[in-house]
Structures are given as C-alpha cells and as structure tokens.
Coordinates of C-alpha atoms and ligand atoms in Angstrom, one line a residue:
X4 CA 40.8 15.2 -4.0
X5 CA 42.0 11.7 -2.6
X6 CA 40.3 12.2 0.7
X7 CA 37.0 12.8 -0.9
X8 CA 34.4 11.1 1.2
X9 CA 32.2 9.3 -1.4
X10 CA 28.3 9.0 -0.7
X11 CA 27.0 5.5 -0.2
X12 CA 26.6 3.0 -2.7
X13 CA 23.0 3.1 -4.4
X14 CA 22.4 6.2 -2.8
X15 CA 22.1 9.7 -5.0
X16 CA 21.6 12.8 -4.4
X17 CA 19.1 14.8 -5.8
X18 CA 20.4 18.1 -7.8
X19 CA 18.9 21.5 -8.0
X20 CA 19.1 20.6 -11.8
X21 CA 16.4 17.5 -10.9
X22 CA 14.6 19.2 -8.7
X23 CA 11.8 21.1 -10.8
X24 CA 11.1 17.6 -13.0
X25 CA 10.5 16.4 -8.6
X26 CA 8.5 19.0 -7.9
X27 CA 6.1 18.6 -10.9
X28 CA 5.5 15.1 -10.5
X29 CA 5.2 15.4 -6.4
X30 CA 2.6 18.6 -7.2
X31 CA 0.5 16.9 -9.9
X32 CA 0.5 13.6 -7.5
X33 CA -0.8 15.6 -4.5
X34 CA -3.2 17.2 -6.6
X35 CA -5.3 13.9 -7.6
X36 CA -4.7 12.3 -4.5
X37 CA -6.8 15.4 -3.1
X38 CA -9.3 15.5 -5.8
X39 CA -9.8 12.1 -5.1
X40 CA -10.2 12.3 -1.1
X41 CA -6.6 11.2 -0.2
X42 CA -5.1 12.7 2.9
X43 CA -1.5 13.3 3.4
X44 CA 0.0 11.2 5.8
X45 CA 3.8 11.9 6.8
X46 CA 5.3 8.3 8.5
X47 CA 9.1 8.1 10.5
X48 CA 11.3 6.2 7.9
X49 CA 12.4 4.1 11.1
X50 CA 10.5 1.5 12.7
X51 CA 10.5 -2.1 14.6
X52 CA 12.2 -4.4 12.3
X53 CA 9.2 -6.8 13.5
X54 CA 6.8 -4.4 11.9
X55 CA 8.1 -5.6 8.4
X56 CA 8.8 -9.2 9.3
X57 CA 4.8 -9.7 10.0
X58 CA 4.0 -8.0 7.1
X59 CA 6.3 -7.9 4.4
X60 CA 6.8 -11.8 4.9
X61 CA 10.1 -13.3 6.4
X62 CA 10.6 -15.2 3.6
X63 CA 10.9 -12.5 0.8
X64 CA 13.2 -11.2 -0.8
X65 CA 13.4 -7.8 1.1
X66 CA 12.9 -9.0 4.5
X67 CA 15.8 -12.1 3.8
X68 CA 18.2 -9.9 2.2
X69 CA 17.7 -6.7 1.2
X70 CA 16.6 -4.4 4.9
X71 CA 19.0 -2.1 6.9
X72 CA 18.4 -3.3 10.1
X73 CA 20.7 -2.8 13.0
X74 CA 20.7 -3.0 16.8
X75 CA 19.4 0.6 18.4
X76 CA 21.4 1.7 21.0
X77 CA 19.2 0.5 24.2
X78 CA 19.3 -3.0 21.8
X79 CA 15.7 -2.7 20.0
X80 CA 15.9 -4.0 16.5
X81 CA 15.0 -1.1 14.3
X82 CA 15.0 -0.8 10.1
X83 CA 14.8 1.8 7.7
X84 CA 11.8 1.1 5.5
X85 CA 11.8 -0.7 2.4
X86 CA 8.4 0.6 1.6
X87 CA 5.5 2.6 3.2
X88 CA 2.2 0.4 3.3
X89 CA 3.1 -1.4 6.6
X90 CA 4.1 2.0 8.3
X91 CA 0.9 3.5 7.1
X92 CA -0.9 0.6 8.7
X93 CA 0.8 0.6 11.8
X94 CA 0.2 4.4 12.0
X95 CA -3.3 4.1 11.8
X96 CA -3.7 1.5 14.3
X97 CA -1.5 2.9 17.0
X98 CA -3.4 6.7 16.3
X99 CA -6.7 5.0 16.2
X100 CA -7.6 6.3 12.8
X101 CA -9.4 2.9 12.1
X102 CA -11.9 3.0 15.0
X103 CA -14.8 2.6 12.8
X104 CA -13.6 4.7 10.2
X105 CA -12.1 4.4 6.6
X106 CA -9.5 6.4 5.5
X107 CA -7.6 7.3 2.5
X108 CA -4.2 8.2 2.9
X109 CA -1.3 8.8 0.6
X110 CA 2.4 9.6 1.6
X111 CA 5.9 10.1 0.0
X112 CA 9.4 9.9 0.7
X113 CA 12.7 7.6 0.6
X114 CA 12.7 4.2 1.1
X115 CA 15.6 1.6 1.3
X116 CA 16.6 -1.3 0.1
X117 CA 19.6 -3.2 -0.3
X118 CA 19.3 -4.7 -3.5
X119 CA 22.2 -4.3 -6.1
X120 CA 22.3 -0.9 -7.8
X121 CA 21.8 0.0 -11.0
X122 CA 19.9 2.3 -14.0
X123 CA 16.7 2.5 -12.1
X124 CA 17.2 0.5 -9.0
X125 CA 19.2 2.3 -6.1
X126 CA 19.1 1.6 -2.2
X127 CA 17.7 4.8 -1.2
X128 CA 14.5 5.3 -3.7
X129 CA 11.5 7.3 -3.1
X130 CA 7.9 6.3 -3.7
X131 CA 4.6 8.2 -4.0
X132 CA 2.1 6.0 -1.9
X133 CA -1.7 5.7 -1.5
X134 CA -3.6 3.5 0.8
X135 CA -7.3 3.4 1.4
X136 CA -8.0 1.4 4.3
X137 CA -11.5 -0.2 5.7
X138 CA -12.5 -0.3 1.4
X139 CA -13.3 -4.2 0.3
X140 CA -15.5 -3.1 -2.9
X141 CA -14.0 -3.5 -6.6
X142 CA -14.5 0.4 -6.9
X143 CA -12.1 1.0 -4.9
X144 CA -9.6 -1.3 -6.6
X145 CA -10.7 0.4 -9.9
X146 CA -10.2 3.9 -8.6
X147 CA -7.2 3.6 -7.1
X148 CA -6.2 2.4 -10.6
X149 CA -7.8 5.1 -12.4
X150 CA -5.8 7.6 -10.1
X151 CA -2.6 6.5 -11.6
X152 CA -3.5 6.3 -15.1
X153 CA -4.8 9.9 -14.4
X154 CA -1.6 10.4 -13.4
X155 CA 0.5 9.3 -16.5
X156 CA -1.8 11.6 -18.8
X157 CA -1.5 14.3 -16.3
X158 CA 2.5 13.6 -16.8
X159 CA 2.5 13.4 -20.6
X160 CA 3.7 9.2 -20.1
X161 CA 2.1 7.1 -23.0
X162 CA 4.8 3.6 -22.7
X163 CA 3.3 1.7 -19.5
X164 CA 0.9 -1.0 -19.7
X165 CA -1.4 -2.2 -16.7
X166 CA -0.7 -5.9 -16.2
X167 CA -3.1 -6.9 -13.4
X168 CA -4.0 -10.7 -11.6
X169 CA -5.7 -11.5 -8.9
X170 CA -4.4 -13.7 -5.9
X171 CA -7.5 -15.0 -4.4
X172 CA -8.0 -15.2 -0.8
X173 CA -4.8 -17.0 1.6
X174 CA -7.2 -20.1 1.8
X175 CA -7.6 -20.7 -1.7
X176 CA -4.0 -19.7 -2.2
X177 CA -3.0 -22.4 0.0
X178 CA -4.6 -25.1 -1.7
X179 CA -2.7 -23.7 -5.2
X180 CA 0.5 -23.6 -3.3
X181 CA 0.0 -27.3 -3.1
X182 CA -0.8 -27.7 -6.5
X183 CA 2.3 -25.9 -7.3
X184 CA 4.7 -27.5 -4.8
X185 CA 3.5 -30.9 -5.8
X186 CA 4.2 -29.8 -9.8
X187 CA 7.8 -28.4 -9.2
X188 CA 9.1 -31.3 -7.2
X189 CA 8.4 -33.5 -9.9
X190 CA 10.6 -31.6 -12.0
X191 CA 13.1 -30.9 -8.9
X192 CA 15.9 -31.8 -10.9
X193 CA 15.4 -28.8 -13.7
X194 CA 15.3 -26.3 -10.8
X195 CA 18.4 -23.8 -9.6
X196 CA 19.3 -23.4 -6.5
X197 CA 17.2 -20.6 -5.4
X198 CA 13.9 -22.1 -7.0
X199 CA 14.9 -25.0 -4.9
X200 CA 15.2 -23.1 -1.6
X201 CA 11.7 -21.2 -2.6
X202 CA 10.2 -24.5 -3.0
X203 CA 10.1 -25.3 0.2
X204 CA 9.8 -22.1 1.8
X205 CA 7.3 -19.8 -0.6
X206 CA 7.1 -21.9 -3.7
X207 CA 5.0 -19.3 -5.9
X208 CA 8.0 -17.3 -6.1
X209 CA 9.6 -19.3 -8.1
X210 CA 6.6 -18.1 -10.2
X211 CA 9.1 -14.6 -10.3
X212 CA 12.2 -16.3 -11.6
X213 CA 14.7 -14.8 -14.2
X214 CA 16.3 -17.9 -14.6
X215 CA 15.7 -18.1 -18.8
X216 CA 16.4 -21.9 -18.3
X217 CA 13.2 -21.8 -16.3
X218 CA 11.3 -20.5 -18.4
X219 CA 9.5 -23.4 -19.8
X220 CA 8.9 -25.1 -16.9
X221 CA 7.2 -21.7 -15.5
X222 CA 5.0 -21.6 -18.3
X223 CA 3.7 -25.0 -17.9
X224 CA 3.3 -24.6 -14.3
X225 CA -1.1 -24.8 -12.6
X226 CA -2.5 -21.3 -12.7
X227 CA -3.0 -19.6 -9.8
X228 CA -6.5 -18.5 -11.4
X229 CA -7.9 -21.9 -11.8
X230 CA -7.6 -22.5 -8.0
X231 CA -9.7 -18.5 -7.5
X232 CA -12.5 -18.9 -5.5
X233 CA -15.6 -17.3 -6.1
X234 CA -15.7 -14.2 -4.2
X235 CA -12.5 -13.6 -5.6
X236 CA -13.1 -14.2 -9.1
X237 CA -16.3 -11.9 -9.3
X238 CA -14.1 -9.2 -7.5
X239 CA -11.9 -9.4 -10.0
X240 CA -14.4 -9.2 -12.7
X241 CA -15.5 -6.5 -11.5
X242 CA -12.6 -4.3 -11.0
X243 CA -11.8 -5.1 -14.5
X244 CA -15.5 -4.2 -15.1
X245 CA -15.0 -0.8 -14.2
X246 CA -11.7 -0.4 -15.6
X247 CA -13.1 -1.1 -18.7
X248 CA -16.0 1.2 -18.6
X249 CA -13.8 4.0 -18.4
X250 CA -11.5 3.3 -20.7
X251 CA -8.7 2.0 -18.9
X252 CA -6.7 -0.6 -20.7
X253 CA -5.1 -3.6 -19.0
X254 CA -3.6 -6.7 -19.5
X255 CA -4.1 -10.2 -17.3
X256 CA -0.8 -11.8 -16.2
X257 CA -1.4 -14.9 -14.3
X258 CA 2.5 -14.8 -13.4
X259 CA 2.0 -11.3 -11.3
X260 CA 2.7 -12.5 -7.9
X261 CA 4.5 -9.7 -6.5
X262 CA 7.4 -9.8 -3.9
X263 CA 5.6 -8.7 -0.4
X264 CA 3.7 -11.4 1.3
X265 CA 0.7 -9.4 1.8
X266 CA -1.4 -9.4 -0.8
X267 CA -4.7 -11.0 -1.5
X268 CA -7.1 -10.6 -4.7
X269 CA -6.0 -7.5 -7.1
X270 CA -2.7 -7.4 -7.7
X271 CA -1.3 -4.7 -10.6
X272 CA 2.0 -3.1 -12.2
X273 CA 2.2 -0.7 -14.6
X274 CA 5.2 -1.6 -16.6
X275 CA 7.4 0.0 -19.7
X276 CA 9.9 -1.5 -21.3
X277 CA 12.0 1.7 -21.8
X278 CA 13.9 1.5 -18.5
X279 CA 15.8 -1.7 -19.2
X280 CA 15.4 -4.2 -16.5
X281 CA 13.6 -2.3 -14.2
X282 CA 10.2 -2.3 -15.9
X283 CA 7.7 -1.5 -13.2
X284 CA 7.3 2.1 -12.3
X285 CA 4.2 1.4 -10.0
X286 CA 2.9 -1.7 -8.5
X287 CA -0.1 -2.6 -5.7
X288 CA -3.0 -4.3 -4.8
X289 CA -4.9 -5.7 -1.9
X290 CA -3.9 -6.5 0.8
X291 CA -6.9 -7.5 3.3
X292 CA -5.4 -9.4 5.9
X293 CA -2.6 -7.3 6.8
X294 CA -4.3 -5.0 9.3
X295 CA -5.3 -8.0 11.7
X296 CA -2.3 -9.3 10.9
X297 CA -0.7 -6.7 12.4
X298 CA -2.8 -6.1 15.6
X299 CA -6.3 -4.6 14.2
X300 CA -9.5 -5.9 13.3
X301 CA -10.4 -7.5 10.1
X302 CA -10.2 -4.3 7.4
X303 CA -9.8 -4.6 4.1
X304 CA -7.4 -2.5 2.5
X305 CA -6.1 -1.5 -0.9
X306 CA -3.0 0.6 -2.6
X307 CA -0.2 1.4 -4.9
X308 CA 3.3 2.7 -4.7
X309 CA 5.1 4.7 -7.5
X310 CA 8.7 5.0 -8.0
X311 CA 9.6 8.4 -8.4
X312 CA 13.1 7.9 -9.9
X313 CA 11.4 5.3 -12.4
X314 CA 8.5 7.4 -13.4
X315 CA 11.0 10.8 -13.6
X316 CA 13.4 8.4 -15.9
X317 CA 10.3 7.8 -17.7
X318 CA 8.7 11.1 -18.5
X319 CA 12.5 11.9 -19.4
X320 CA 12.0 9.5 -22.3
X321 CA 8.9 10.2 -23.4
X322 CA 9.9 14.0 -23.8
X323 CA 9.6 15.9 -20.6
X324 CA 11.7 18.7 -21.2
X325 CA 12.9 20.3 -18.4
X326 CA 11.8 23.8 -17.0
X327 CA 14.6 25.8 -16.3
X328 CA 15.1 28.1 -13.0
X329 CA 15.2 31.4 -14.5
X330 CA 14.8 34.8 -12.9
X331 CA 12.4 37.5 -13.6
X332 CA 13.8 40.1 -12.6
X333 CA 18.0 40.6 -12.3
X334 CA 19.3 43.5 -10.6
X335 CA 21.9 45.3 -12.1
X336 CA 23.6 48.7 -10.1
X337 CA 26.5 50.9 -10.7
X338 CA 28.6 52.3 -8.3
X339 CA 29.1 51.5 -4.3
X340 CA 26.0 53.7 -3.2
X341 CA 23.6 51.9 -5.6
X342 CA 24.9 48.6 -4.3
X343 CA 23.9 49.3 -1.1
X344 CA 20.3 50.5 -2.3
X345 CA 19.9 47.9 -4.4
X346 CA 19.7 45.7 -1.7
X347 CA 16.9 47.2 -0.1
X348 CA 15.1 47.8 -2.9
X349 CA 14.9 44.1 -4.1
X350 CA 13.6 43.4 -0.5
X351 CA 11.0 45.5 -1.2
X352 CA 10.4 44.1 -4.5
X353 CA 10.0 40.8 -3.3
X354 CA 7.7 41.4 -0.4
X355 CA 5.6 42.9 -2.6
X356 CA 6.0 40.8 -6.0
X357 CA 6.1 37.4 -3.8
X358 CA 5.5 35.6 -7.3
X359 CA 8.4 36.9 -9.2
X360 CA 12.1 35.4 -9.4
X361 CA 15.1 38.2 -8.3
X362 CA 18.3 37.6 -8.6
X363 CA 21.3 40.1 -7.1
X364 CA 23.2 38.5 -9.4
X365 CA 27.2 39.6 -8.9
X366 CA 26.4 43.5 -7.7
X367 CA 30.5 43.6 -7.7
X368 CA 30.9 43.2 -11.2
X369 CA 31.3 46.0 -13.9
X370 CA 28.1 47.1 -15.7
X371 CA 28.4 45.7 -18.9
X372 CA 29.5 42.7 -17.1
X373 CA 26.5 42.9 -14.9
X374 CA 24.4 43.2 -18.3
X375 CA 25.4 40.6 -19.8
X376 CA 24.9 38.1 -17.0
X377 CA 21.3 39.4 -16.8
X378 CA 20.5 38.6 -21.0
X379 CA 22.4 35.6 -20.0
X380 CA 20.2 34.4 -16.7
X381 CA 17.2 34.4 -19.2
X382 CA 15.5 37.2 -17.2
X383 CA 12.4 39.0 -18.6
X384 CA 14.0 42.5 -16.8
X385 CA 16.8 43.9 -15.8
X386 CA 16.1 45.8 -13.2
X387 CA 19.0 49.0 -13.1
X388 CA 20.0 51.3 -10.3
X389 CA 22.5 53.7 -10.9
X390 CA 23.7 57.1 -10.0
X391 CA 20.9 59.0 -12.2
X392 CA 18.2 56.4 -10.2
X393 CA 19.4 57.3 -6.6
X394 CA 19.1 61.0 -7.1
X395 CA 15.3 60.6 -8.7
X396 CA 14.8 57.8 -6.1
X397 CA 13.5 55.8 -9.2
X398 CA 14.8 52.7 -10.9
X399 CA 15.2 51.7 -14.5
X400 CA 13.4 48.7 -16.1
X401 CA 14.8 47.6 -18.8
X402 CA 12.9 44.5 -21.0
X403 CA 15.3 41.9 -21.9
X404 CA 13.5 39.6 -23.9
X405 CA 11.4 42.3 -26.1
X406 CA 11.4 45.4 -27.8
X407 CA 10.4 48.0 -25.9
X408 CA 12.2 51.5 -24.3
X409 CA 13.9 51.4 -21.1
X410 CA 11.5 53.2 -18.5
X411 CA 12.6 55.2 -15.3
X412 CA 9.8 54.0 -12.8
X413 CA 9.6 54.7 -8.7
X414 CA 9.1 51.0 -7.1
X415 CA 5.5 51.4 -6.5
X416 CA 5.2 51.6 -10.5
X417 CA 7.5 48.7 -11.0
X418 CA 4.9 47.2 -8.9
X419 CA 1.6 48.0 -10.6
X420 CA 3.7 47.4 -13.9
X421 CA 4.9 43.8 -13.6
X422 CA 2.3 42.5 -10.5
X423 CA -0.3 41.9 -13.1
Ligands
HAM501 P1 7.0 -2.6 -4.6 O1 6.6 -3.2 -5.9 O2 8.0 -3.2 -3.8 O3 5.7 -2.3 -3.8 O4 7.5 -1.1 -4.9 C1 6.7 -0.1 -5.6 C2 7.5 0.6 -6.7 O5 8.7 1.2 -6.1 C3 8.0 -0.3 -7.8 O6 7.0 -0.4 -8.8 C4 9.2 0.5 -8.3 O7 8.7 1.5 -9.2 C5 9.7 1.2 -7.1 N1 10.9 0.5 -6.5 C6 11.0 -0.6 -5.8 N2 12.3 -0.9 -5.5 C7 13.0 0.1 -6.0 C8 14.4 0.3 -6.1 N3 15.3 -0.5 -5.4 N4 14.9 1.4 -6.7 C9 14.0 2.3 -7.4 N5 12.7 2.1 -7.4 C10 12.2 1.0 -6.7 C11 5.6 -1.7 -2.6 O8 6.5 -1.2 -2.1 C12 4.2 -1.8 -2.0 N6 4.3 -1.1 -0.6 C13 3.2 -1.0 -2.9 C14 1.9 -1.0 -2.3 C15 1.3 0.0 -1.7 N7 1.0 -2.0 -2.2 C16 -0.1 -1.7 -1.6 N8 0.1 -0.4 -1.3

C-alpha cells in the first residue's frame, strides 16, 4: 500500500454512504428554488482569473491568497472558482439574458479555495447558489431570505441564527472607510501585522479580525451604520420589515462585513455554533454594482450561497438520520438454469416496476446463503426462482419483512401485486 496515490489536500470524496443525505438536500433545494421562480443555471467551474479579480476584489482574502490559478496552455490566466455569483453574472451578460430582462437563477456545484483545511472548511467545497438579477426592491432581499429559512424547516435545522447589516452604498462606504482609517491609525501601535497591512489597503476588514487582542479595539471602532445613507437605511428597514411580518427572526451585526468586495446594502449569514469555527452555513447579499462592474449596465442584483458540506454537517447534528439504500426486491435462484433466467426476468421486472430497488445479489452462492443475504439486504421480498419455478414458468415471492405465505405468481402477477 506504500505507493498509494493520496487525493489532494482539502479535497474529499463524496461516498455512496453520503450520497442520499446529498441528494435530499440538493432535491428539497431545487424544489423551492422552483416554487419560487428560480431557474437552473449550470456555469464552467473555469474561467478568466480577471473575472474574479474585478469582482471578488484584489485585495481579499480569496483573490490574494486563496485561488487556483495557473497559466493555460496558449498562456491565458485561468482559475477554478472560489464561488459562483461572478460566473453567474458573467454568464448572463455574455448570453444576453439581461437585455431588459430580470432573471432568477440558482446553480450548484464545487468550488475551490485554498484556505487551510479543516472540520468544515476544505479546498474543494460545494455551494447551492441563487441569484436574482435586475431586482433592487427590499422584497426581493426578504424573499431570497425567506427561501433559506424555508429551507432549514424543510431540512429539519433549528441551531442557525440570521445575523444581517447593511453596507450602504460604495459612496457612503467611502466616507466610513475614512472614518475608520482615521480611528485605527491612532491606535496603529495595538494593531498586528495583518490589520496593519488591511489598513492601508481595505481597512474595514480589519472589522473581520480574529485576533482576541483586537477585540477591544474592534468594538470601540465608528459604525458603519451611522455613516448609512438614506436610501440605504429605509432599504434596510424594510427588508427587515418584511422579514418580520412573516416571522422570520434575525439579528443586526454591525461587524458583518463579509469577505468579497462586492457587496452593497443587505448583507446576511445564517450562523450555528455547532460546527466549531466554521459558523456560517450560508451567507449573501446585494451586490448592485457588480454587473457594470463587470461590463453590463447598471442592474441591481441580490443572492445567497449555501455550503453543502456545512449545512449536511449540520442536519447531521441536529438529527438527520440517514436513509439507507435498501432493495425491494432480491433475487434469489437455485441451480445453473435458474441463474440464467433469473437474469432475464429481473430485466423484465425492472422495466416494468421502474420504481422498485432489485438486487441479483450473489446468484453463485448456495440457497440458504442466498437467503440470508436477502433478510440481511433489508429487502421487503425475496424474489425466488428455482427448479419447481422454471417448469411452471412462475416465480416465488416470498415477504421478508411480514408474515404472510410464500406465493408462486407468473411475472405479470408479481407485477399487478407489488406495482401498486
Ligand atoms: P461566501 O461567504 O464566501 O459567499 O461563501 C458562502 C458559503 O460557502 C459560506 O457561508 C460557507 O457555508 C461556504 N464555504 C465558504 N468557504 C468554504 C470552505 N472553504 N469550505 C466549506 N464551505 C465553505 C459567497 O461565496 C458568495 N458568492 C455568496 C453570494 C451569492 N452572495 C451573493 N450571491
């Protein structure tokens, strides 16, 4: 086993085990997302590295540090996405789908980052995405919202909390950025290295710091809400307006900044304290500069990006069991000649019973062997083809799971029997 070749670091495979806990989230995702008017979008998870240097930010934390970029091989700069909402944007421009049109889209699928792994952080992750572009009303905002606390109740998740703060608009963000520049150089001397570094370059995200010794001086810092402006503020009142009408809890956090560059009014996370360090499971907002910014006209534009691993992790602690794979049916046959017909006849079975689970299970083994696999499998039938069965071109159901006789039925009565 030395010469094992190991996968790469952060990245995991997803096991058959997993797979039904992925499925029920991805199917009660795409579910709401089309009762709500979302259309499925399906993006390449390559594209120009420039794409996410205009609108992630240069001087973020993903675009600085954490992208897989390298050289193509006619010499273009290309990068595997960290995240979706610039691809969805740059989709719709270069298809046209915002020629006087709106559009709500939602798409899914890996994304990569090169941060350092651990429990709930890895450098392949996937996210569940929805974007509705060309919407500047609070509603919007408030529905989007209201999609993904659908979505937790949908899901059985009761530990997240919806912390939400609005950014304002880049101009009044500029004067606070002042404000705040001017407050953290006078206390230059308490600030670490990296604070330091984000003072000059993108000094609310030293807003984001860990650093405990910080803390204080965080605290103390000018709110970015005393510097809204108007339009903002109402916004913002209203989405919480509407948020409240319908019963959807929230909490403001004036130190919600977020990481990408992009955003402008309503920012929110839904966060849980039951994944460790890795609190938020899905996080968004507005962001209604970025499709100029990246070649359009001015559209306003809104959305929210789930991590599936987080939110799997999650409903894993808040007591999603896990739905086994287990066959219906399990065909068990005796002797060389019923092997051979068995074949055939769960062919048949399964054109015509395309809902039910068959398993061949191990046709080689002995009967009893055979048998016991089947009670084993957690089938509702075994399904039995023998010597007796060949020569009255019937088969034998026999119910695992309840008390009832074994029945010698021709396929078009196995049929009727179990298609209901
Ligand atoms: P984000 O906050 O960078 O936002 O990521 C969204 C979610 O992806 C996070 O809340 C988290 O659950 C998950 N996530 C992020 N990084 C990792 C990682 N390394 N491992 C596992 N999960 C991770 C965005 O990506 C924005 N594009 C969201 C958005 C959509 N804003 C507007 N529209």
């Amino acid at each position: 086993m030395a010469n094992l070749i190991q996968p790469v670091r952060g990245m995991n495979d997803i096991l058959p085990v997993d797979a039904p806990v992925w499925e029920r989230l991805e199917s009660a995702a795409a579910e709401l997302f089309a009762a709500y008017g979302y259309a499925r979008i399906r993006l390449p998870v390559l594209e120009r590295t420039e794409l996410f240097q205009r609108s992630i930010g240069e001087l973020t934390d993903i675009v600085e540090k954490e992208m897989y970029t390298f050289a193509d091989r006619n010499g273009d700069s290309v990068t595997l996405r960290p995240e979706a909402t610039a691809g969805v944007v740059r989709a719709a421009l270069t298809n046209g789908l915002l020629h006087n049109q709106q559009q709500k889209l939602w798409c899914s699928g890996p994304m990569f980052r090169r941060e350092k792994p651990q429990k709930g952080r890895y450098r392949q992750f996937h996210q569940l995405n929805v974007e509705a572009l060309g919407f500047g009303e609070p509603e919007i905002d408030a529905e989007l919202i209201v999609i993904s606390a659908r979505l937790w109740r949908k899901l059985g998740i009761r530990s997240v909390t919806l912390e939400m703060n609005s950014l304002g608009t880049p101009g009044a963000r500029a004067g606070y950025k002042q404000t705040l520049v001017e407050y953290f150089s006078r206390h230059r001397a308490a600030l670490d290295e990296e604070s330091l570094r984000r003072l000059e370059r993108n000094p609310m995200r030293i807003l984001d710091s860990k650093n405990p010794t910080l803390r204080d001086l965080i605290a103390a810092a000018p709110m970015l809400g005393d510097h809204l402006d108007r339009e903002s503020r109402d916004h913002f009142e209203s989405v919480q307006g509407y948020l409240t009408d319908v019963g959807v809890e929230f909490k403001l956090n004036p130190r919600l900044v977020r990481g990408l560059d992009y955003y402008t009014r309503t920012v929110f996370e839904w966060v849980t304290d039951r994944l460790g360090a890795q609190g938020a499971v899905c996080s968004g907002g507005r962001y209604d500069g970025l499709v100029a910014e990246l070649g359009g006209r001015d559209t306003p534009a809104v959305g929210w990006a789930l991590g599936v691993e987080r939110v799997i992790e999650l409903a894993r602690a808040d007591g999603w069991s896990e739905p086994e794979s287990v066959p219906d049916i399990y065909v068990v046959c005796v002797g060389e000649a019923a092997r051979r017909k068995s074949f055939t006849i769960a062919e048949t079975l399964r054109a015509r019973l395309p809902r039910m689970r068959l398993s061949l299970g191990q046709p080689s083994a002995g009967f009893k062997a055979q048998l016991r696999h089947a009670d084993k499998s957690g089938a509702r039938y075994a399904l039995i083809i023998g010597e007796d069965e060949l020569a009255s071109a019937k088969v034998s159901i026999k119910a695992l799971r309840a008390d009832v006789p074994q029945q010698l039925l021709t396929v078009d009565e196995v049929v009727e029997q179990l298609g209901g």
